[in-house]
Coordinates of C-alpha atoms in Angstrom, one line a residue:
M20 CA 26.5 320.6 230.0
S21 CA 25.5 322.7 227.1
V22 CA 25.5 326.0 226.0
D23 CA 21.5 327.5 225.9
Y24 CA 22.2 330.0 222.2
P25 CA 19.7 332.0 220.7
I26 CA 18.8 330.7 217.5
D27 CA 20.1 333.1 215.6
V28 CA 23.5 332.7 216.6
R29 CA 22.9 328.7 215.9
T30 CA 21.3 329.8 212.8
K31 CA 24.3 331.5 211.5
D32 CA 27.0 328.9 213.1
I33 CA 25.1 326.3 210.9
A34 CA 25.1 328.3 207.5
V35 CA 28.9 328.8 207.9
A36 CA 29.1 325.3 208.7
S37 CA 27.3 324.2 205.5
E38 CA 29.8 327.4 203.3
I39 CA 32.5 325.2 204.7
V40 CA 31.2 321.9 204.1
A41 CA 30.0 323.0 201.3
E42 CA 34.4 324.5 200.4
L43 CA 36.3 321.3 201.3
E44 CA 33.5 319.0 199.2
H45 CA 34.1 322.0 196.3
N46 CA 38.4 321.4 196.8
A47 CA 37.9 317.0 197.3
G48 CA 36.4 317.0 193.7
R49 CA 39.3 319.5 192.4
L50 CA 41.3 317.4 193.8
V51 CA 40.1 314.1 192.5
A52 CA 40.0 315.4 189.2
Q53 CA 43.4 316.2 189.4
L54 CA 44.7 313.0 190.7
E55 CA 43.1 311.6 188.1
R56 CA 44.5 313.5 185.0
Q57 CA 47.7 312.7 186.9
R58 CA 47.4 308.9 186.6
R59 CA 46.1 309.1 183.1
D60 CA 50.2 310.9 182.9
I61 CA 51.5 308.0 184.8
A62 CA 49.6 305.7 182.7
D63 CA 50.8 307.7 179.4
L64 CA 54.8 307.6 180.6
K65 CA 54.4 303.8 181.4
D66 CA 53.8 303.3 177.8
T67 CA 56.1 305.6 176.5
L68 CA 58.9 304.3 178.0
A69 CA 57.6 301.1 176.9
E70 CA 57.3 301.4 173.1
W71 CA 61.2 303.0 173.7
R72 CA 62.5 299.7 175.2
T73 CA 60.9 298.5 172.4
R74 CA 62.6 300.3 169.9
R75 CA 65.8 300.3 171.4
V76 CA 66.2 295.8 171.5

């Protein structure tokens, strides 16, 4: 069962939903960038650990 809302209410709902989607996309992009930085940091730490191990042997 659907309820017919006035056009202006639906338009506002769409605008609010669009803002929420834009914010989520922005946050997702920031998270991807953060994870990529962490991945590089981990790779650097692994390389450093491997160097230290070869120096000690």
